[in-house]
mmCIF file of C-alpha atoms in Angstrom:
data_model
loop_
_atom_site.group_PDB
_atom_site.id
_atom_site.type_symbol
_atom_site.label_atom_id
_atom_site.label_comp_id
_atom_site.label_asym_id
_atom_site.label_seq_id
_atom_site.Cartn_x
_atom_site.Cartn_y
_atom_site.Cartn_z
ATOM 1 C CA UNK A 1 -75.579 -45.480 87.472
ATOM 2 C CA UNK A 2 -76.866 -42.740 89.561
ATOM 3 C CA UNK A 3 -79.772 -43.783 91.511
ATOM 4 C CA UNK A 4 -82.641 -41.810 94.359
ATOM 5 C CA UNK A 5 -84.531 -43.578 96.050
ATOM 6 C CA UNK A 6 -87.194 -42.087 98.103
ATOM 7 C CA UNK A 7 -89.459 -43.060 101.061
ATOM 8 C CA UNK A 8 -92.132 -43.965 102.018
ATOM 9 C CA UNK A 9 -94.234 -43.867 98.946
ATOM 10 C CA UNK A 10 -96.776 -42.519 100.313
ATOM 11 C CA UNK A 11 -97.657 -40.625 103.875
ATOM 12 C CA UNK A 12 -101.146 -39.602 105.656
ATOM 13 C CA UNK A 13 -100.767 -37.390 108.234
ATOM 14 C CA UNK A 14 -103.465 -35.528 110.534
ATOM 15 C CA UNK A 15 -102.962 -31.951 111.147
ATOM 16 C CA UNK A 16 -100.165 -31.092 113.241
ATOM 17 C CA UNK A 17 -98.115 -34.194 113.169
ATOM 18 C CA UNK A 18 -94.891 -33.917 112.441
ATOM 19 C CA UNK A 19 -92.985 -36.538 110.175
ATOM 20 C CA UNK A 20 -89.919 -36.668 108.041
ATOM 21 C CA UNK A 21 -89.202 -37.949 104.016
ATOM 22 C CA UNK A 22 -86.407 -40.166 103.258
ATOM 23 C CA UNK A 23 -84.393 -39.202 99.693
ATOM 24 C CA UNK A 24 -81.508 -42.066 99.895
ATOM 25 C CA UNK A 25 -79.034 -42.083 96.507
ATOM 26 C CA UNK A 26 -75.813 -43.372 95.315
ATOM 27 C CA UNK A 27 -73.823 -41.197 92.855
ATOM 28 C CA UNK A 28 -70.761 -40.197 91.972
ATOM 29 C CA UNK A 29 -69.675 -36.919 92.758
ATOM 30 C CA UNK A 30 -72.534 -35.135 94.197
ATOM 31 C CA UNK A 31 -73.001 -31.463 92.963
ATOM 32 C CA UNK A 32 -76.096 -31.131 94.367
ATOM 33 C CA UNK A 33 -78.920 -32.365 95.707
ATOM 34 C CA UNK A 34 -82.797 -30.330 95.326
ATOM 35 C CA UNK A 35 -85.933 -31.057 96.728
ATOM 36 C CA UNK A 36 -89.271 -29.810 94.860
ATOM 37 C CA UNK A 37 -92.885 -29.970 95.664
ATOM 38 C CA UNK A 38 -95.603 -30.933 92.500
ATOM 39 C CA UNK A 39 -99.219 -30.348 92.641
ATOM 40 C CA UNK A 40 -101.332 -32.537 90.646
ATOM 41 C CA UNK A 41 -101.452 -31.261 86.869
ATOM 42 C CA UNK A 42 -98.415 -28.559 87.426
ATOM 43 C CA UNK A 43 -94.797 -28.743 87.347
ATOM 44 C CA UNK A 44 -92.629 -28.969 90.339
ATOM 45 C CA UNK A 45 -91.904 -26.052 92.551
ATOM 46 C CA UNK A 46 -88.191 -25.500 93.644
ATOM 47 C CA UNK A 47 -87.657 -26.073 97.569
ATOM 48 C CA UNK A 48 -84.346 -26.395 98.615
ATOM 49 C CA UNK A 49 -81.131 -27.177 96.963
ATOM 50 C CA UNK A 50 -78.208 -28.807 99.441
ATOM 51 C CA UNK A 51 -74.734 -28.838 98.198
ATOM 52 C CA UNK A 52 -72.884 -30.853 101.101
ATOM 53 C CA UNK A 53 -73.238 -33.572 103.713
ATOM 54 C CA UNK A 54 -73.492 -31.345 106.915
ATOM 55 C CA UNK A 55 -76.040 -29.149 105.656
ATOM 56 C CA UNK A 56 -79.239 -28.048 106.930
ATOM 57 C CA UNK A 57 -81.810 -24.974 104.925
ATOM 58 C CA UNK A 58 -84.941 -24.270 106.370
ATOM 59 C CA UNK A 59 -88.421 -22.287 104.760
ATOM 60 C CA UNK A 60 -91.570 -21.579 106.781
ATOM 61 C CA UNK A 61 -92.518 -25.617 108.299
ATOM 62 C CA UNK A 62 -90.150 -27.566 106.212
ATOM 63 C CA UNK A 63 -86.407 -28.211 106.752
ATOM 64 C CA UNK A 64 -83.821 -30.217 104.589
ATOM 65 C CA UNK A 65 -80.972 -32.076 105.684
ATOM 66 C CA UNK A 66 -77.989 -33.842 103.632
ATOM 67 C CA UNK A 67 -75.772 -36.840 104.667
ATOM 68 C CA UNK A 68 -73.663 -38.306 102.651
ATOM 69 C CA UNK A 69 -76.177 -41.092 101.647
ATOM 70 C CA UNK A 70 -79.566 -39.292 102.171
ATOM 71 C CA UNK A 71 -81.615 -36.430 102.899
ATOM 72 C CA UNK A 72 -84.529 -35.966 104.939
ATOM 73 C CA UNK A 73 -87.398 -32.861 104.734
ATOM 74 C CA UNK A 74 -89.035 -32.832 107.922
ATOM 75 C CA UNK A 75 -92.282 -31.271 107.920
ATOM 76 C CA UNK A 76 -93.275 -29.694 111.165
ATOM 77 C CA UNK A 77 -96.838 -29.384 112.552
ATOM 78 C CA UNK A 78 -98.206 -29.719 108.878
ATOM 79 C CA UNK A 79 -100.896 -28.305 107.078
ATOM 80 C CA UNK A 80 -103.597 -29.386 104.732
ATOM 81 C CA UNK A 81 -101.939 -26.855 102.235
ATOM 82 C CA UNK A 82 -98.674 -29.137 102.364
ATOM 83 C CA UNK A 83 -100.737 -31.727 100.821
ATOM 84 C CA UNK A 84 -98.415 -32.497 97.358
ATOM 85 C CA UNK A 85 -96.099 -34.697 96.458
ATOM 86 C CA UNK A 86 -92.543 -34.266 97.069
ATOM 87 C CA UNK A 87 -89.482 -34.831 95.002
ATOM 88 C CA UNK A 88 -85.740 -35.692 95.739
ATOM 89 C CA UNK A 89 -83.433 -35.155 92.842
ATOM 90 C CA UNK A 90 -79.366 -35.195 92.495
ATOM 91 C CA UNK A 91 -77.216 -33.737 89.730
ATOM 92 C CA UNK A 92 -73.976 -35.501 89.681
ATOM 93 C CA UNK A 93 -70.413 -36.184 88.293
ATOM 94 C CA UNK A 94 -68.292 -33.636 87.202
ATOM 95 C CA UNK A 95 -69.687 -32.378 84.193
ATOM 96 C CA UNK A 96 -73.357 -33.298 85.246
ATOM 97 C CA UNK A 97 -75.888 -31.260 83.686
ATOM 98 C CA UNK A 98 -78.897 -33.027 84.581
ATOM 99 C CA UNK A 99 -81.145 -34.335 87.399
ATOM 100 C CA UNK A 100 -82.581 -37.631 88.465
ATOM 101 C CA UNK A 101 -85.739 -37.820 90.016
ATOM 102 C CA UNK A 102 -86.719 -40.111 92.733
ATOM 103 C CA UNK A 103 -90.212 -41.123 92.368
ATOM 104 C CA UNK A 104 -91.763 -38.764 95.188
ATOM 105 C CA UNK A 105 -93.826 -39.085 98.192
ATOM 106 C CA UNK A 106 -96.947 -38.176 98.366
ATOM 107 C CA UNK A 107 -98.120 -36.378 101.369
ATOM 108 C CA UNK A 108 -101.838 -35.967 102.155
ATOM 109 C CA UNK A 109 -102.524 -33.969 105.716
ATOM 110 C CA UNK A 110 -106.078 -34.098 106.822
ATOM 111 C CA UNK A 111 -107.557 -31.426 109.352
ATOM 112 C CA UNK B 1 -88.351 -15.279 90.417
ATOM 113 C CA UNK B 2 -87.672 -17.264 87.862
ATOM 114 C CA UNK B 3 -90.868 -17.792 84.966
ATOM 115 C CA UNK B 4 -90.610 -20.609 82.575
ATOM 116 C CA UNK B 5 -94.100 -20.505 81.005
ATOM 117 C CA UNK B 6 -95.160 -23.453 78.500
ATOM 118 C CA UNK B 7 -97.626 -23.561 76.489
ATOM 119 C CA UNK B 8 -100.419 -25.453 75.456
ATOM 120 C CA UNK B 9 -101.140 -26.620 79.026
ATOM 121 C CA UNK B 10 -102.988 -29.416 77.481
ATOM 122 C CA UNK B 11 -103.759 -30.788 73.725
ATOM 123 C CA UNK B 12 -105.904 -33.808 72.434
ATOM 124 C CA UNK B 13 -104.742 -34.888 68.869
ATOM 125 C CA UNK B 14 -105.654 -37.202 66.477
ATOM 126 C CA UNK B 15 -103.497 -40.373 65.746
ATOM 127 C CA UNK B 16 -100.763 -39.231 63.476
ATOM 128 C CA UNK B 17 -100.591 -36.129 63.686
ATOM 129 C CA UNK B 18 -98.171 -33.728 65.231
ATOM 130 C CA UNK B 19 -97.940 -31.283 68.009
ATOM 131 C CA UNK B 20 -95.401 -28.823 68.887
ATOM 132 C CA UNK B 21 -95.254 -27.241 72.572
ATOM 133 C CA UNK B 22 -93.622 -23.980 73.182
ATOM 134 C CA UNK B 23 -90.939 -23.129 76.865
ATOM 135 C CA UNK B 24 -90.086 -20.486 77.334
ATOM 136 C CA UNK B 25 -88.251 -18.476 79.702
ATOM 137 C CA UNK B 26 -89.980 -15.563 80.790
ATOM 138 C CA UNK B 27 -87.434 -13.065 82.664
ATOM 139 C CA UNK B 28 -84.105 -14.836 81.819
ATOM 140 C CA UNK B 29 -81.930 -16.030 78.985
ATOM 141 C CA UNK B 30 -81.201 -19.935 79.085
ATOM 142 C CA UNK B 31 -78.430 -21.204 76.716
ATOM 143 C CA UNK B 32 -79.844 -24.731 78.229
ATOM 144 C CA UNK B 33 -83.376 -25.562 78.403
ATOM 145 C CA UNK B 34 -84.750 -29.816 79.331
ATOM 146 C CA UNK B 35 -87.559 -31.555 78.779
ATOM 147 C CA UNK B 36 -89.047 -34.247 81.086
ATOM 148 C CA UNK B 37 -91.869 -36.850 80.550
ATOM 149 C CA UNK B 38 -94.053 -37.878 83.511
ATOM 150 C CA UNK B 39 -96.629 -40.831 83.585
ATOM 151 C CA UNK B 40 -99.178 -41.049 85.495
ATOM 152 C CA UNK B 41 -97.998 -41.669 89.437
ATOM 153 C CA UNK B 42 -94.270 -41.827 87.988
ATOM 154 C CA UNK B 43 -91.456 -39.978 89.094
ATOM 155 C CA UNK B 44 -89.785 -37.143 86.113
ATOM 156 C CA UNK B 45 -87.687 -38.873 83.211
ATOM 157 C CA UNK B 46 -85.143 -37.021 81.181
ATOM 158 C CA UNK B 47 -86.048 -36.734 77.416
ATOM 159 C CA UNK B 48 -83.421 -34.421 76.149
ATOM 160 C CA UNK B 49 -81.106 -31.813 76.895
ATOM 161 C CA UNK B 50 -82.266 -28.576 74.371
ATOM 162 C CA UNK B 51 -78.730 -26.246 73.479
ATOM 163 C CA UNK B 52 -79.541 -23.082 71.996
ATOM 164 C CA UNK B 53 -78.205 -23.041 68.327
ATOM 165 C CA UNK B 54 -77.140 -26.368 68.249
ATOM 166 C CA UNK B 55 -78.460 -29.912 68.027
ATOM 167 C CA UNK B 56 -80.268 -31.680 71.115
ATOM 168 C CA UNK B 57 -78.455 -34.379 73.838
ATOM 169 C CA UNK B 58 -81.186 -37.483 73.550
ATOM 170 C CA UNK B 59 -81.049 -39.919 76.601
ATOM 171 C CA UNK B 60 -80.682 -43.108 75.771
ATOM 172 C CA UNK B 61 -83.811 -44.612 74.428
ATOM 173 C CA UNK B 62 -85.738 -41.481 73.276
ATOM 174 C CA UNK B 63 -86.406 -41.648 69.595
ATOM 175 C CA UNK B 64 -84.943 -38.164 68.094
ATOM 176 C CA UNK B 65 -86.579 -38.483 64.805
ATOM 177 C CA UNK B 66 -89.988 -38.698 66.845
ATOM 178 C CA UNK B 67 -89.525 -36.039 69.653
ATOM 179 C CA UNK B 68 -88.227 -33.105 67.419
ATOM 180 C CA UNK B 69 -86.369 -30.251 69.855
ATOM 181 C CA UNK B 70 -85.374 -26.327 68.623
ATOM 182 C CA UNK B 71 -83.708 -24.040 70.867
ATOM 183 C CA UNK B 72 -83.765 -21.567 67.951
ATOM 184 C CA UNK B 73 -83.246 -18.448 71.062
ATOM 185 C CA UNK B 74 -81.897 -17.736 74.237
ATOM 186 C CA UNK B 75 -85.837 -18.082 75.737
ATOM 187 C CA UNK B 76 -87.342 -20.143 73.329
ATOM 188 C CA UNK B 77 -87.288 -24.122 73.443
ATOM 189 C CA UNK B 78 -89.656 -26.203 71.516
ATOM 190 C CA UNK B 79 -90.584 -29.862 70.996
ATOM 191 C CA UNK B 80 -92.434 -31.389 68.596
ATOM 192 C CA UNK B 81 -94.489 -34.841 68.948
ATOM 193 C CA UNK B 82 -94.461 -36.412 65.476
ATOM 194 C CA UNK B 83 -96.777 -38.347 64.344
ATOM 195 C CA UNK B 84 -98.293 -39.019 67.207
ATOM 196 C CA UNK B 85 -99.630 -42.112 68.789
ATOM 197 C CA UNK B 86 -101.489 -42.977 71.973
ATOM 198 C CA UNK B 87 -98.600 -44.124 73.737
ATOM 199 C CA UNK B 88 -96.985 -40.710 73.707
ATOM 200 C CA UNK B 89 -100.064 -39.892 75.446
ATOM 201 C CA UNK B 90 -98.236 -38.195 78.631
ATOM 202 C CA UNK B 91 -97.449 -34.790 81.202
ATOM 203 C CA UNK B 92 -94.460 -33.296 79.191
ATOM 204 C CA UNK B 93 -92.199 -30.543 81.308
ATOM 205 C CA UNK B 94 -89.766 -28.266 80.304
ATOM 206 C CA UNK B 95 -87.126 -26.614 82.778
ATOM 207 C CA UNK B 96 -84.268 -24.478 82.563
ATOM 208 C CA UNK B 97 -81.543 -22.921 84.654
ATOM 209 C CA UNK B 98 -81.181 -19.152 86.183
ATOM 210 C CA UNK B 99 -77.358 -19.444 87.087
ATOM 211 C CA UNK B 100 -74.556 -21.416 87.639
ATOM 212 C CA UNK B 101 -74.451 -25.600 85.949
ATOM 213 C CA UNK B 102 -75.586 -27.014 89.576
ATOM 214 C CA UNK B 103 -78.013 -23.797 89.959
ATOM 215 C CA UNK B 104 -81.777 -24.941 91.078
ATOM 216 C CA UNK B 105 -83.799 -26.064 87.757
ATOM 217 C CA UNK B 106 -87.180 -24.290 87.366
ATOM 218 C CA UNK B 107 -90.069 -26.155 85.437
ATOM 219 C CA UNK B 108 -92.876 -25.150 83.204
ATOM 220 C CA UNK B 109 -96.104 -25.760 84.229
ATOM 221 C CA UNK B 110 -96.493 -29.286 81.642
ATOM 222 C CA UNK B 111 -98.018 -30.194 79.015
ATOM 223 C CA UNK B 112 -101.021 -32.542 79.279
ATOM 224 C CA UNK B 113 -100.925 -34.717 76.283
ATOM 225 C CA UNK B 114 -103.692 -36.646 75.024
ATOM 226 C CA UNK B 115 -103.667 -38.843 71.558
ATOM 227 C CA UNK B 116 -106.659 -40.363 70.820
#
């Protein structure tokens, strides 16, 4: 059974201090793996999508990596407006449709 | 970009009754549209998988009789709550896909759902 685990559950961070996510799975045949961002009350926002181990996409202070058993966002010199919580998901097997969501992170930055 | 608008954005019903909530893709046509159920400080779970002009995929445990789906268009996806009860109290979300099978999905904005 495919499985995404995701760490820690939660993460406080002050303005400016850079940290990473975990997203660690086990699946077979990864197709893809997507990272999303939810504010309370609205559905998740599309991020990044990573398609092999090796690589790397970056937008504005966040940047996704892929391994073959995890990815990390990094989030660099944060912002309160990063405040949200953050979701891993895969899509796997051959004829996957679907994704499975970790249960997030939730990030709160405080200026 | 890609719209997926749903709509109500929240409901409070009655015990027993029904309630129908409306996806819809805005800008695109999707042959495939899903529906997710979030509880409160819980990660997205798979309801369904909605086909246009065909029947539903259930996942395994979700009651079809009680979670009624139509993908009666290429930008229309519905699902209906039957007779309600508090434990279907929930955030339901509906996605879909622009492109290609392992293309990003791109989610409604939920449904609040309140039964009282």
């Amino acid at each position: 059974e495919d499985q995404v685990t995701q760490s820690p559950e939660a993460l406080r961070l002050q303005e400016g201090e850079s940290s990473s996510l975990n997203c660690s799975y086990t699946v077979s045949g990864l197709r893809g793996l997507f990272w999303y961002r939810q504010d309370p009350g609205k559905g998740p926002e599309f991020l990044f999508t990573l398609y092999s181990a090796g690589e790397e996409k970056e937008k504005e202070r966040l940047k996704a990596t892929l391994t073959k058993k995890e990815s990390f966002l990094h989030i660099t010199a944060p912002k309160p407006e990063d405040s949200a919580t953050y979701l891993c998901a895969v899509q796997a097997g051959q004829y996957g449709n679907k994704l499975v969501f970790g249960a997030g992170t939730i990030l709160r930055v405080k200026s | 970009g890609a719209v997926v608008s749903q709509h109500p954005s929240w409901v409070i019903c009655k015990s027993g009754t029904s309630v129908k909530i409306e996806c819809r893709s805005l800008d695109f046509q999707a042959t495939t549209m899903f529906w997710y159920r979030q509880f409160p400080k819980q990660s997205l779970m798979l309801m369904a998988t909605s086909n246009e002009g065909s029947k539903a995929t259930y996942e395994q445990g979700v009651e079809k009789d009680k979670f009624l789906i139509n993908h009666a268009s290429l930008t229309l996806s519905t699902l209906t709550v039957t007779s309600a009860h508090p434990e279907d109290s929930s955030f339901y979300i509906c996605s879909a896909r622009t492109g290609k099978s392992n293309s990003p999905l791109h989610f409604g904005n939920g449904t609040r759902l309140t039964v009282t």
